[in-house]
Amino acid sequence: MRRWLAICLWSLPLLGQGEDVMDEYEPIALDGSRLGWQVDGSQREAVRLFYSVRYPSPAVANFWQGSLADCQPGETLPAHRLATLRRINWYRAMAGLPADLREDLAATPKAQAAALVAAANGRISHELRPDWRCATPEAQQGARFSAMALGVSGVQAVDAFMRDAGAQNVGANHRRWLLYPQTMRIGVGDVDGPTPAQRASAFTAFDEMYSGNRPPLARDFVAWPPPGWVPYPVVFARWSLSLPQADFRAARVSMLRDGVPVAVQQEPPSAAAGEPTLVWLAEGLGDGASWPCPARDTRYQIRVEQIRQGETERQIEYEVMVFDPDTAHASRHEARVLGPAQTALSGALFSVPALPGATGQQWRALRVTAWAPQDSAEADLGNWRYQGAGGYATLSTRQPGVDLQSFRLAHRHMGDEVLELADSPVLGAAAALTFRSRLGIAGADEQALVEIRPEGQAHWTVLTTQRSAGESRAVDALWREQRIDLRDYAQRRVQLRFRYRFDHGAFYSPEDGRVGWFLDDIRLEDAFRVLASTEPARVEAGQFLFAPDQPGAWRLQARPLVYRAAGEWGALWPVQVD
């Protein structure tokens, strides 16, 4: 998808004061200092948690209430605008800036009208022509004072502005406006047309604080990526350094990666947008390239020399640690509950150790009972549920070696055919999944996978995989007894599934009863079914009182909060209540 980005460099607009859109960050302090989201960039785990909890933004469906055909700018849903502001504040917090941006409700309609014109005409300009569709005086004012993008909207537009790809974005002007320290309010306009070329964004570039005092910062420069730990998905090919009253015309940038020199391509310095800024391309990447996932934590040392500030020459040195937030690491921690293994109905106190980067924690209690599901296909699907395109018999009577019938997964179309455990059990210390399996006739591009997903994780983990060479005979001549050790997931609530995958290539039609993946006699050992769960409650001063309403087997669990947004639940703590 091609994206067009442009930036407006004009004098300060007179924007009205709008009501605050409240979020989890703190209000402006009475003494005039600014607060908001904060993250300690020197701590890998604090940054990882801030990224994993506060960066994601679920899509808001049907967020635009307007019409391209009727030239109605309409408005976007408040949840969509709030998500956009949160994404901007995430970047600002990482950069060490006040992360308390609010919506300017007087500017938003103008930005919305400008975004409509861009989407209706498939082009961006800060000076609208009268003959353009949907052009109005309000749209002209919005276009004149907005950063604009075509092909993206909402949080994707924020990311595109931060990336600032393309020859027309030398100087990273969009990024500089989003990271301008003084800004407190912006107007947000988005249009979601039926095609990428009819999607557009317009964010007012600056507010009435443009010429105000620069707020106190931890360091006097603004860099992206910033000093400290940075997840690789938000590291872009264009690196930048902004500094007030700086003259970068003679400046020189050098970089080391783990002590080895890195290729640097400097771009012409610019003082036109926000603060004077020096931009360079790193690692020989093109301006629109995505940063590669590092095999290990990577340390970059940056030195910018011959910077002039008035009559003074100075240099700036800092380090950026680029890391993969999804990999295991010694610094990675999860919320955990500590306390007695047995208590009475009167209850007991339990503690939750603090986590780097967490602004709070929650706990909950799950009442459980021992559960040992055993499913053969003679009892229909039993404890399992089928998900797929259908159109064939998911219970087969054609396979030898079974009592009457077996479970069957096959493909009529591209996609996944899934048999998933309907419940989400808690696994014990000796948990295991056993089953009988027979992969029949299968295409070389069809894969038989057994997968698990602990509660709170976005992705499934593959436990076993099997595939065919594509021959027109059964892969398994006989049934195979399989046992998968699940002890690594002890005291976790999980989902389990058998997934027959096909996303490209060739497959065999299920009209032939020998085609597909056959399963039978599925058993889960040392598992517990959840009977009831309490509502999450806040941990106060690192502890909480658990006073259950009835005896039995319970599991206690905690999760971190980052400005009231919740992270993943940690391991379960077993408690027997007598």
Coordinates of C-alpha atoms in Angstrom, one line a residue:
M1 CA 0.0 0.0 0.0
R2 CA 1.4 3.3 -1.0
R3 CA 1.3 6.1 1.6
W4 CA 1.6 9.8 1.0
L5 CA 2.7 12.2 3.8
A6 CA 3.1 15.9 3.9
I7 CA 3.6 18.5 6.5
C8 CA 2.5 22.1 6.9
L9 CA 5.0 24.7 8.1
W10 CA 3.0 27.8 8.8
S11 CA 2.7 30.4 11.6
L12 CA 0.9 29.6 14.8
P13 CA -2.9 29.1 14.4
L14 CA -5.3 30.5 17.0
L15 CA -7.0 27.4 18.3
G16 CA -9.8 27.5 20.8
Q17 CA -9.7 25.8 24.2
G18 CA -11.5 22.5 24.3
E19 CA -12.7 20.3 27.1
D20 CA -10.2 17.6 28.2
V21 CA -10.7 14.1 27.1
M22 CA -9.8 12.3 30.3
D23 CA -7.6 9.3 30.3
E24 CA -5.6 7.5 32.9
Y25 CA -2.7 10.0 33.0
E26 CA -2.7 12.6 35.8
P27 CA -4.1 16.1 35.3
I28 CA -1.8 19.2 35.0
A29 CA -0.4 20.0 38.4
L30 CA -1.4 23.2 40.2
D31 CA 2.2 24.4 40.2
G32 CA 2.3 24.5 36.4
S33 CA 4.4 21.4 36.0
R34 CA 3.2 18.8 33.5
L35 CA 2.6 15.1 34.3
G36 CA 1.4 12.1 32.3
W37 CA 2.6 8.7 31.4
Q38 CA 6.2 8.0 32.3
V39 CA 8.6 5.1 31.7
D40 CA 12.1 4.5 32.9
G41 CA 14.0 3.9 29.7
S42 CA 17.0 2.6 31.5
Q43 CA 15.1 -0.5 32.6
R44 CA 14.5 -3.1 29.9
E45 CA 11.6 -4.7 31.8
A46 CA 9.9 -1.4 32.4
V47 CA 10.0 -0.6 28.7
R48 CA 8.9 -4.0 27.7
L49 CA 5.9 -3.8 30.0
F50 CA 5.0 -0.3 28.8
Y51 CA 5.2 -1.5 25.2
S52 CA 3.2 -4.7 25.8
V53 CA 0.4 -3.1 27.8
R54 CA 0.2 0.5 26.5
Y55 CA 1.2 0.3 22.9
P56 CA -1.4 -2.1 21.6
S57 CA -4.6 -0.5 20.4
P58 CA -7.6 -2.7 19.4
A59 CA -9.3 -1.5 16.3
V60 CA -12.5 0.5 16.8
A61 CA -15.1 -0.7 14.3
N62 CA -17.0 1.7 12.2
F63 CA -15.3 4.6 13.8
W64 CA -16.1 7.2 11.2
Q65 CA -19.6 8.7 11.1
G66 CA -19.5 10.6 7.9
S67 CA -19.9 10.3 4.1
L68 CA -17.6 10.8 1.2
A69 CA -20.4 10.7 -1.3
D70 CA -22.3 13.5 0.4
C71 CA -19.2 15.4 1.5
Q72 CA -20.1 15.1 5.1
P73 CA -17.0 15.2 7.4
G74 CA -19.0 13.8 10.3
E75 CA -17.0 12.8 13.3
T76 CA -15.1 9.8 14.6
L77 CA -16.0 7.9 17.7
P78 CA -14.5 9.1 21.0
A79 CA -12.9 5.7 21.6
H80 CA -11.0 6.1 18.2
R81 CA -9.8 9.6 19.0
L82 CA -8.7 8.5 22.5
A83 CA -6.8 5.6 21.1
T84 CA -5.0 7.9 18.7
L85 CA -4.0 10.3 21.6
R86 CA -2.8 7.4 23.6
R87 CA -0.5 6.2 20.8
I88 CA 1.0 9.7 20.5
N89 CA 1.4 9.9 24.3
W90 CA 3.1 6.5 24.3
Y91 CA 5.8 7.8 21.9
R92 CA 6.1 11.0 23.9
A93 CA 6.6 9.1 27.2
M94 CA 9.3 7.0 25.5
A95 CA 11.0 10.1 24.3
G96 CA 11.1 11.6 27.8
L97 CA 8.4 14.3 27.0
P98 CA 5.3 15.3 28.8
A99 CA 2.9 12.5 27.8
D100 CA -0.3 14.4 28.6
L101 CA -1.6 15.4 25.2
R102 CA -5.4 16.1 25.2
E103 CA -7.8 16.6 22.3
D104 CA -8.5 20.1 21.2
L105 CA -12.2 19.9 20.6
A106 CA -12.3 23.2 18.7
A107 CA -9.6 22.1 16.3
T108 CA -10.9 18.5 15.7
P109 CA -13.8 19.5 13.4
K110 CA -11.3 21.5 11.2
A111 CA -8.9 18.6 11.0
Q112 CA -11.8 16.3 10.3
A113 CA -12.9 18.5 7.4
A114 CA -9.3 18.5 6.0
A115 CA -9.1 14.7 6.2
L116 CA -12.4 14.5 4.2
V117 CA -11.0 16.6 1.4
A118 CA -7.8 14.5 1.2
A119 CA -9.8 11.3 1.1
A120 CA -12.3 12.6 -1.4
N121 CA -9.6 13.8 -3.8
G122 CA -7.0 11.2 -3.1
R123 CA -4.3 13.9 -2.6
I124 CA -2.8 16.1 0.1
S125 CA -2.3 19.8 0.1
H126 CA -2.1 22.5 2.7
E127 CA -3.7 25.0 0.2
L128 CA -6.9 23.5 -1.0
R129 CA -8.2 24.5 -4.5
P130 CA -11.8 25.8 -4.6
D131 CA -12.7 23.2 -7.3
W132 CA -11.7 20.2 -5.1
R133 CA -14.5 18.0 -3.9
C134 CA -15.7 18.7 -0.3
A135 CA -13.5 21.8 0.0
T136 CA -14.8 24.3 2.6
P137 CA -13.3 27.3 4.6
E138 CA -13.2 25.0 7.6
A139 CA -11.3 22.3 5.7
Q140 CA -8.9 24.9 4.4
Q141 CA -8.1 26.1 7.9
G142 CA -7.6 22.5 9.1
A143 CA -5.4 21.6 6.1
R144 CA -3.2 24.7 6.6
F145 CA -2.3 23.8 10.2
S146 CA -2.3 20.0 10.1
A147 CA 0.1 17.2 9.5
M148 CA -1.7 15.0 6.9
A149 CA -1.5 11.5 5.7
L150 CA -3.3 9.5 3.0
G151 CA -3.9 5.7 3.1
V152 CA -3.8 5.4 6.9
S153 CA -5.9 6.6 9.9
G154 CA -5.8 6.7 13.7
V155 CA -2.9 4.8 15.4
Q156 CA -1.6 3.7 12.0
A157 CA -1.3 7.3 11.0
V158 CA 0.6 8.1 14.2
D159 CA 3.0 5.3 13.4
A160 CA 3.4 6.5 9.8
F161 CA 4.1 10.0 11.1
M162 CA 6.8 8.6 13.4
R163 CA 8.3 6.6 10.6
D164 CA 8.2 9.5 8.2
A165 CA 9.1 7.5 5.1
G166 CA 9.6 8.9 1.7
A167 CA 11.8 11.4 -0.1
Q168 CA 9.2 14.2 0.7
N169 CA 9.7 13.6 4.4
V170 CA 13.4 14.4 4.6
G171 CA 13.7 16.1 8.0
A172 CA 11.1 13.9 9.7
N173 CA 8.8 16.9 10.1
H174 CA 5.7 14.9 11.2
R175 CA 7.7 13.1 13.9
R176 CA 9.0 16.5 15.2
W177 CA 5.5 17.9 15.6
L178 CA 4.3 14.8 17.5
L179 CA 7.4 15.1 19.7
Y180 CA 7.4 18.9 20.1
P181 CA 7.8 19.4 23.9
Q182 CA 5.4 22.3 24.4
T183 CA 2.4 20.8 22.7
M184 CA -0.6 20.1 25.0
R185 CA -3.6 19.8 22.7
I186 CA -4.2 18.6 19.2
G187 CA -7.2 18.2 16.9
V188 CA -7.7 14.7 15.4
G189 CA -9.4 14.0 12.1
D190 CA -9.8 10.7 10.4
V191 CA -11.7 9.4 7.4
D192 CA -12.2 5.7 6.7
G193 CA -13.1 5.3 3.1
P194 CA -13.7 2.0 1.2
T195 CA -10.2 1.9 -0.3
P196 CA -6.8 2.8 1.0
A197 CA -6.6 5.9 -1.2
Q198 CA -9.8 7.1 0.4
R199 CA -8.5 6.9 4.0
A200 CA -6.9 10.0 5.4
S201 CA -5.7 11.6 8.6
A202 CA -5.2 15.2 9.7
F203 CA -3.7 16.1 13.1
T204 CA -3.2 19.7 14.0
A205 CA 0.6 20.2 14.1
F206 CA 0.8 22.5 17.1
D207 CA -1.3 24.5 19.5
E208 CA -1.3 27.8 21.4
M209 CA 1.7 26.6 23.4
Y210 CA 3.9 26.7 20.3
S211 CA 5.9 29.7 21.5
G212 CA 5.5 29.0 25.2
N213 CA 8.2 28.0 27.6
R214 CA 9.8 24.6 27.0
P215 CA 8.8 22.3 29.8
P216 CA 11.6 20.8 32.0
L217 CA 12.9 17.6 30.5
A218 CA 15.3 14.9 31.7
R219 CA 17.7 15.9 28.9
D220 CA 17.8 18.9 26.7
F221 CA 17.5 17.1 23.4
V222 CA 14.7 15.0 21.9
A223 CA 15.8 11.8 20.0
W224 CA 14.1 9.0 18.2
P225 CA 14.8 6.3 18.9
P226 CA 15.4 7.7 22.4
P227 CA 18.3 6.9 24.7
G228 CA 17.7 3.6 26.7
W229 CA 15.8 0.5 25.8
V230 CA 13.6 0.6 22.7
P231 CA 11.5 -2.3 21.2
Y232 CA 12.6 -2.9 17.7
P233 CA 9.1 -2.5 16.0
V234 CA 9.2 1.2 16.9
V235 CA 12.8 1.8 15.7
F236 CA 12.6 3.2 12.2
A237 CA 15.3 3.7 9.5
R238 CA 15.3 7.5 10.0
W239 CA 16.9 8.4 13.3
S240 CA 16.6 12.0 14.6
L241 CA 18.0 14.4 17.1
S242 CA 16.2 17.7 18.0
L243 CA 17.7 20.5 20.0
P244 CA 16.4 24.1 20.6
Q245 CA 18.5 26.9 19.1
A246 CA 20.9 24.4 17.5
D247 CA 22.8 24.8 14.2
F248 CA 23.4 21.3 12.7
R249 CA 24.9 22.5 9.4
A250 CA 28.4 21.3 10.4
A251 CA 27.3 18.5 12.6
R252 CA 28.5 14.9 12.0
V253 CA 26.9 11.7 13.2
S254 CA 28.7 8.4 14.0
M255 CA 27.2 5.2 15.3
L256 CA 28.6 1.9 16.7
R257 CA 26.7 -1.3 16.9
D258 CA 28.1 -3.4 19.8
G259 CA 31.4 -1.6 19.2
V260 CA 31.4 -1.9 15.4
P261 CA 30.9 1.1 13.1
V262 CA 27.5 1.5 11.5
A263 CA 26.8 3.0 8.1
V264 CA 25.2 6.4 8.5
Q265 CA 23.7 8.6 5.8
Q266 CA 23.0 12.1 7.0
E267 CA 20.1 14.2 5.5
P268 CA 20.1 18.0 5.2
P269 CA 19.4 19.5 8.6
S270 CA 16.1 21.4 9.0
A271 CA 15.0 24.1 11.4
A272 CA 11.5 24.6 9.8
A273 CA 9.3 22.3 11.9
G274 CA 9.3 22.2 15.6
E275 CA 12.8 22.4 17.0
P276 CA 16.0 22.3 14.8
T277 CA 16.7 18.7 13.9
L278 CA 19.3 16.5 12.4
V279 CA 18.1 13.3 10.7
W280 CA 20.1 10.3 9.4
L281 CA 19.5 6.9 7.9
A282 CA 21.1 4.0 9.9
E283 CA 22.3 0.5 9.0
G284 CA 22.1 1.2 5.2
L285 CA 18.3 0.9 5.3
G286 CA 15.9 2.7 3.0
D287 CA 13.8 5.4 4.6
G288 CA 10.7 3.2 4.5
A289 CA 12.3 0.0 5.7
S290 CA 11.2 -1.8 8.9
W291 CA 13.9 -2.4 11.5
P292 CA 15.0 -6.1 11.5
C293 CA 14.2 -8.2 14.5
P294 CA 17.5 -8.5 16.5
A295 CA 18.7 -11.9 17.3
R296 CA 19.9 -10.5 20.7
D297 CA 19.8 -7.2 22.5
T298 CA 21.8 -4.7 20.5
R299 CA 23.7 -1.7 21.8
Y300 CA 24.0 1.4 19.6
Q301 CA 26.3 4.2 20.6
I302 CA 25.5 7.6 18.9
R303 CA 27.8 10.6 18.8
V304 CA 26.8 13.9 17.2
E305 CA 29.7 16.3 17.0
Q306 CA 30.1 20.0 15.9
I307 CA 26.7 21.2 17.0
R308 CA 26.5 24.9 17.3
Q309 CA 24.4 26.6 20.0
G310 CA 25.0 30.3 19.7
E311 CA 28.7 30.8 20.2
T312 CA 29.2 27.4 21.8
E313 CA 30.2 24.1 20.0
R314 CA 29.1 20.9 21.7
Q315 CA 28.6 17.2 21.1
I316 CA 25.9 14.8 22.3
E317 CA 26.5 11.2 23.1
Y318 CA 23.9 8.6 24.1
E319 CA 23.1 4.9 23.8
V320 CA 20.1 3.1 22.4
M321 CA 19.5 -0.6 23.3
V322 CA 17.3 -2.2 20.6
F323 CA 15.5 -5.4 21.8
D324 CA 12.8 -7.9 20.9
P325 CA 10.1 -7.6 23.5
D326 CA 8.7 -11.1 22.8
T327 CA 11.8 -13.0 23.7
A328 CA 12.7 -14.5 27.0
H329 CA 15.1 -12.5 29.1
A330 CA 16.6 -12.7 32.6
S331 CA 15.0 -9.3 33.4
R332 CA 11.5 -10.4 32.4
H333 CA 9.2 -10.8 35.3
E334 CA 5.5 -11.6 35.8
A335 CA 3.1 -10.7 38.6
R336 CA 3.1 -13.4 41.2
V337 CA 1.2 -14.1 44.5
L338 CA 3.1 -15.2 47.6
G339 CA 1.5 -16.5 50.8
P340 CA 0.3 -19.5 52.7
A341 CA -0.7 -22.7 50.8
Q342 CA -3.6 -23.3 53.2
T343 CA -6.1 -21.0 55.0
A344 CA -9.4 -21.0 56.8
L345 CA -12.6 -19.2 55.7
S346 CA -11.5 -16.3 57.8
G347 CA -8.9 -15.6 55.2
A348 CA -5.2 -14.6 55.1
L349 CA -3.0 -11.9 53.8
F350 CA -1.1 -12.5 50.5
S351 CA 1.6 -10.3 48.9
V352 CA 2.4 -9.3 45.4
P353 CA 6.0 -8.1 44.7
A354 CA 6.4 -4.9 42.8
L355 CA 7.3 -5.0 39.1
P356 CA 9.5 -2.6 37.1
G357 CA 7.3 -0.2 35.2
A358 CA 4.0 -1.2 36.8
T359 CA 1.9 1.6 38.3
G360 CA -0.3 -0.9 40.2
Q361 CA -1.4 -4.5 40.4
Q362 CA -4.6 -6.5 40.5
W363 CA -5.5 -9.9 42.0
R364 CA -8.3 -12.4 41.6
A365 CA -9.3 -15.8 43.0
L366 CA -10.4 -18.8 41.0
R367 CA -12.3 -21.7 42.6
V368 CA -11.3 -25.0 40.9
T369 CA -12.0 -28.7 40.9
A370 CA -10.0 -31.6 39.6
W371 CA -10.9 -32.4 36.0
A372 CA -9.8 -35.3 33.8
P373 CA -11.6 -35.1 30.4
Q374 CA -11.6 -38.2 28.3
D375 CA -13.1 -37.9 24.8
S376 CA -13.6 -40.5 22.2
A377 CA -15.6 -39.7 19.1
E378 CA -18.3 -42.1 20.0
A379 CA -19.7 -39.4 22.3
D380 CA -19.8 -36.9 19.5
L381 CA -17.4 -33.9 20.0
G382 CA -17.6 -34.2 23.8
N383 CA -15.5 -31.5 25.5
W384 CA -14.2 -30.2 22.2
R385 CA -15.7 -27.8 19.7
Y386 CA -15.1 -27.6 15.9
Q387 CA -14.2 -24.4 14.1
G388 CA -13.8 -24.4 10.3
A389 CA -15.4 -24.2 6.9
G390 CA -17.3 -27.5 7.3
G391 CA -18.8 -29.3 4.3
Y392 CA -17.5 -32.7 5.3
A393 CA -18.0 -35.2 8.1
T394 CA -16.0 -34.2 11.2
L395 CA -16.7 -37.6 12.7
S396 CA -15.3 -40.5 10.6
T397 CA -16.3 -44.1 10.6
R398 CA -13.8 -45.0 7.9
Q399 CA -10.7 -45.4 9.9
P400 CA -9.6 -48.9 11.1
G401 CA -8.4 -49.4 14.6
V402 CA -11.1 -47.4 16.4
D403 CA -14.3 -48.6 18.2
L404 CA -16.8 -46.8 16.0
Q405 CA -15.6 -43.5 14.8
S406 CA -12.9 -40.8 15.2
F407 CA -12.6 -37.1 15.0
R408 CA -11.6 -35.8 11.5
L409 CA -10.2 -32.5 10.2
A410 CA -9.8 -31.9 6.4
H411 CA -9.8 -29.0 4.0
R412 CA -12.3 -27.9 1.4
H413 CA -10.8 -24.5 1.1
M414 CA -7.8 -22.6 2.3
G415 CA -7.9 -21.9 6.0
D416 CA -7.7 -23.6 9.4
E417 CA -9.7 -26.6 10.5
V418 CA -9.7 -26.7 14.3
L419 CA -10.7 -28.9 17.2
E420 CA -10.4 -26.8 20.4
L421 CA -11.0 -27.7 24.0
A422 CA -14.2 -25.9 24.9
D423 CA -13.0 -25.1 28.5
S424 CA -9.9 -23.3 29.6
P425 CA -8.4 -25.5 32.4
V426 CA -5.8 -24.8 35.0
L427 CA -2.9 -27.2 34.6
G428 CA -1.2 -29.1 37.5
A429 CA 2.5 -30.0 38.1
A430 CA 2.1 -33.3 36.2
A431 CA -0.2 -32.1 33.4
A432 CA -0.1 -34.0 30.1
L433 CA -2.2 -34.3 26.9
T434 CA -2.5 -37.8 25.4
F435 CA -4.3 -38.8 22.2
R436 CA -4.3 -41.2 19.3
S437 CA -3.4 -39.7 15.9
R438 CA -3.4 -40.8 12.3
L439 CA -2.5 -38.4 9.5
G440 CA -4.1 -39.8 6.4
I441 CA -3.7 -38.7 2.8
A442 CA -2.6 -35.1 2.9
G443 CA -1.0 -32.4 0.7
A444 CA 2.5 -31.3 1.3
D445 CA 1.2 -27.9 2.3
E446 CA -1.2 -29.2 4.9
Q447 CA 0.1 -29.2 8.5
A448 CA -1.2 -31.0 11.6
L449 CA -0.4 -28.9 14.7
V450 CA -1.1 -29.3 18.4
E451 CA -1.1 -25.8 20.1
I452 CA -1.4 -24.2 23.5
R453 CA -2.1 -20.6 24.5
P454 CA -1.7 -19.5 28.1
E455 CA -4.3 -17.0 29.3
G456 CA -3.4 -13.5 28.3
Q457 CA -1.0 -14.3 25.5
A458 CA -1.9 -13.1 22.0
H459 CA -0.3 -16.0 20.1
W460 CA -0.6 -19.8 20.2
T461 CA 2.5 -21.9 20.8
V462 CA 3.1 -25.0 18.7
L463 CA 3.7 -28.2 20.8
T464 CA 4.0 -30.7 17.9
T465 CA 3.7 -30.5 14.1
Q466 CA 3.4 -33.1 11.4
R467 CA 3.1 -32.9 7.6
S468 CA 3.0 -35.1 4.5
A469 CA 5.3 -35.4 1.5
G470 CA 2.2 -34.9 -0.6
E471 CA 1.9 -38.5 -1.7
S472 CA -1.5 -40.1 -2.4
R473 CA -1.3 -42.5 0.5
A474 CA -1.7 -42.2 4.2
V475 CA 1.2 -40.6 6.1
D476 CA 0.6 -42.9 9.1
A477 CA 0.0 -46.5 8.2
L478 CA -1.3 -47.1 11.8
W479 CA -2.6 -45.1 14.7
R480 CA 0.1 -43.4 16.8
E481 CA -0.2 -43.0 20.6
Q482 CA 1.0 -39.5 21.5
R483 CA 1.8 -37.9 24.9
I484 CA 2.7 -34.2 25.3
D485 CA 4.2 -33.1 28.5
L486 CA 2.6 -29.9 29.7
R487 CA 4.5 -29.4 33.0
D488 CA 6.0 -26.2 31.6
Y489 CA 2.6 -24.7 31.9
A490 CA 1.9 -25.8 35.5
Q491 CA -0.4 -23.4 37.4
R492 CA -1.4 -21.7 34.2
R493 CA -4.9 -21.4 32.7
V494 CA -4.6 -22.4 29.1
Q495 CA -6.4 -23.1 25.8
L496 CA -5.6 -26.2 23.8
R497 CA -6.4 -27.1 20.2
F498 CA -5.6 -29.4 17.3
R499 CA -5.2 -27.2 14.2
Y500 CA -5.0 -28.6 10.6
R501 CA -3.4 -25.7 8.7
F502 CA -3.5 -24.9 5.0
D503 CA -2.7 -21.4 3.8
H504 CA -1.2 -22.0 0.3
G505 CA -0.4 -24.7 -2.2
A506 CA -2.3 -27.9 -2.8
F507 CA -4.6 -30.1 -0.7
Y508 CA -6.7 -33.3 -1.1
S509 CA -10.5 -33.1 -1.2
P510 CA -12.3 -34.7 1.8
E511 CA -14.7 -36.6 -0.5
D512 CA -12.2 -39.4 -0.2
G513 CA -12.7 -40.8 3.4
R514 CA -9.0 -41.5 3.7
V515 CA -8.1 -37.8 3.4
G516 CA -7.5 -35.7 6.5
W517 CA -6.2 -35.8 10.1
F518 CA -7.8 -38.3 12.4
L519 CA -7.9 -38.1 16.2
D520 CA -9.3 -40.2 19.0
D521 CA -9.2 -41.0 22.7
I522 CA -8.1 -37.5 23.8
R523 CA -7.2 -37.2 27.5
L524 CA -6.0 -34.4 29.7
E525 CA -4.2 -35.4 32.9
D526 CA -3.7 -33.4 36.1
A527 CA -6.0 -30.5 35.1
F528 CA -8.5 -28.4 37.0
R529 CA -11.8 -26.9 35.8
V530 CA -12.5 -23.3 36.9
L531 CA -15.9 -23.2 38.7
A532 CA -15.9 -19.5 39.6
S533 CA -13.7 -16.4 39.5
T534 CA -13.8 -13.2 41.5
E535 CA -13.7 -9.8 39.8
P536 CA -10.2 -8.3 39.6
A537 CA -9.4 -6.1 42.7
R538 CA -6.6 -3.7 43.2
V539 CA -3.5 -4.7 45.3
E540 CA -3.0 -2.1 48.0
A541 CA 0.5 -1.5 49.4
G542 CA 1.7 -4.7 47.9
Q543 CA -0.8 -7.0 49.6
F544 CA -4.4 -8.1 49.7
L545 CA -6.7 -10.1 52.0
F546 CA -8.2 -13.3 50.6
A547 CA -11.3 -14.3 52.5
P548 CA -13.1 -16.9 50.4
D549 CA -16.9 -17.5 50.6
Q550 CA -16.6 -21.3 50.7
P551 CA -14.0 -24.1 51.2
G552 CA -12.2 -26.0 48.6
A553 CA -9.3 -25.7 46.1
W554 CA -8.6 -22.1 45.1
R555 CA -6.0 -20.4 42.8
L556 CA -4.8 -16.9 43.3
Q557 CA -3.4 -14.8 40.6
A558 CA -2.0 -11.2 40.0
R559 CA -1.4 -9.0 37.0
P560 CA 0.4 -5.6 36.5
L561 CA -1.3 -2.3 35.7
V562 CA 0.3 0.4 33.6
Y563 CA -1.8 3.5 34.1
R564 CA -4.9 1.4 34.7
A565 CA -4.4 -0.8 31.6
A566 CA -3.9 -4.4 32.6
G567 CA -1.1 -6.7 31.6
E568 CA -1.0 -10.5 31.5
W569 CA -2.1 -12.6 34.4
G570 CA 0.8 -14.4 36.1
A571 CA 1.1 -17.9 37.4
L572 CA -1.5 -19.3 39.8
W573 CA -0.8 -19.7 43.5
P574 CA -2.6 -22.8 44.9
V575 CA -4.5 -22.4 48.2
Q576 CA -6.5 -25.0 50.0
V577 CA -9.4 -23.5 52.0
D578 CA -10.7 -25.7 54.9

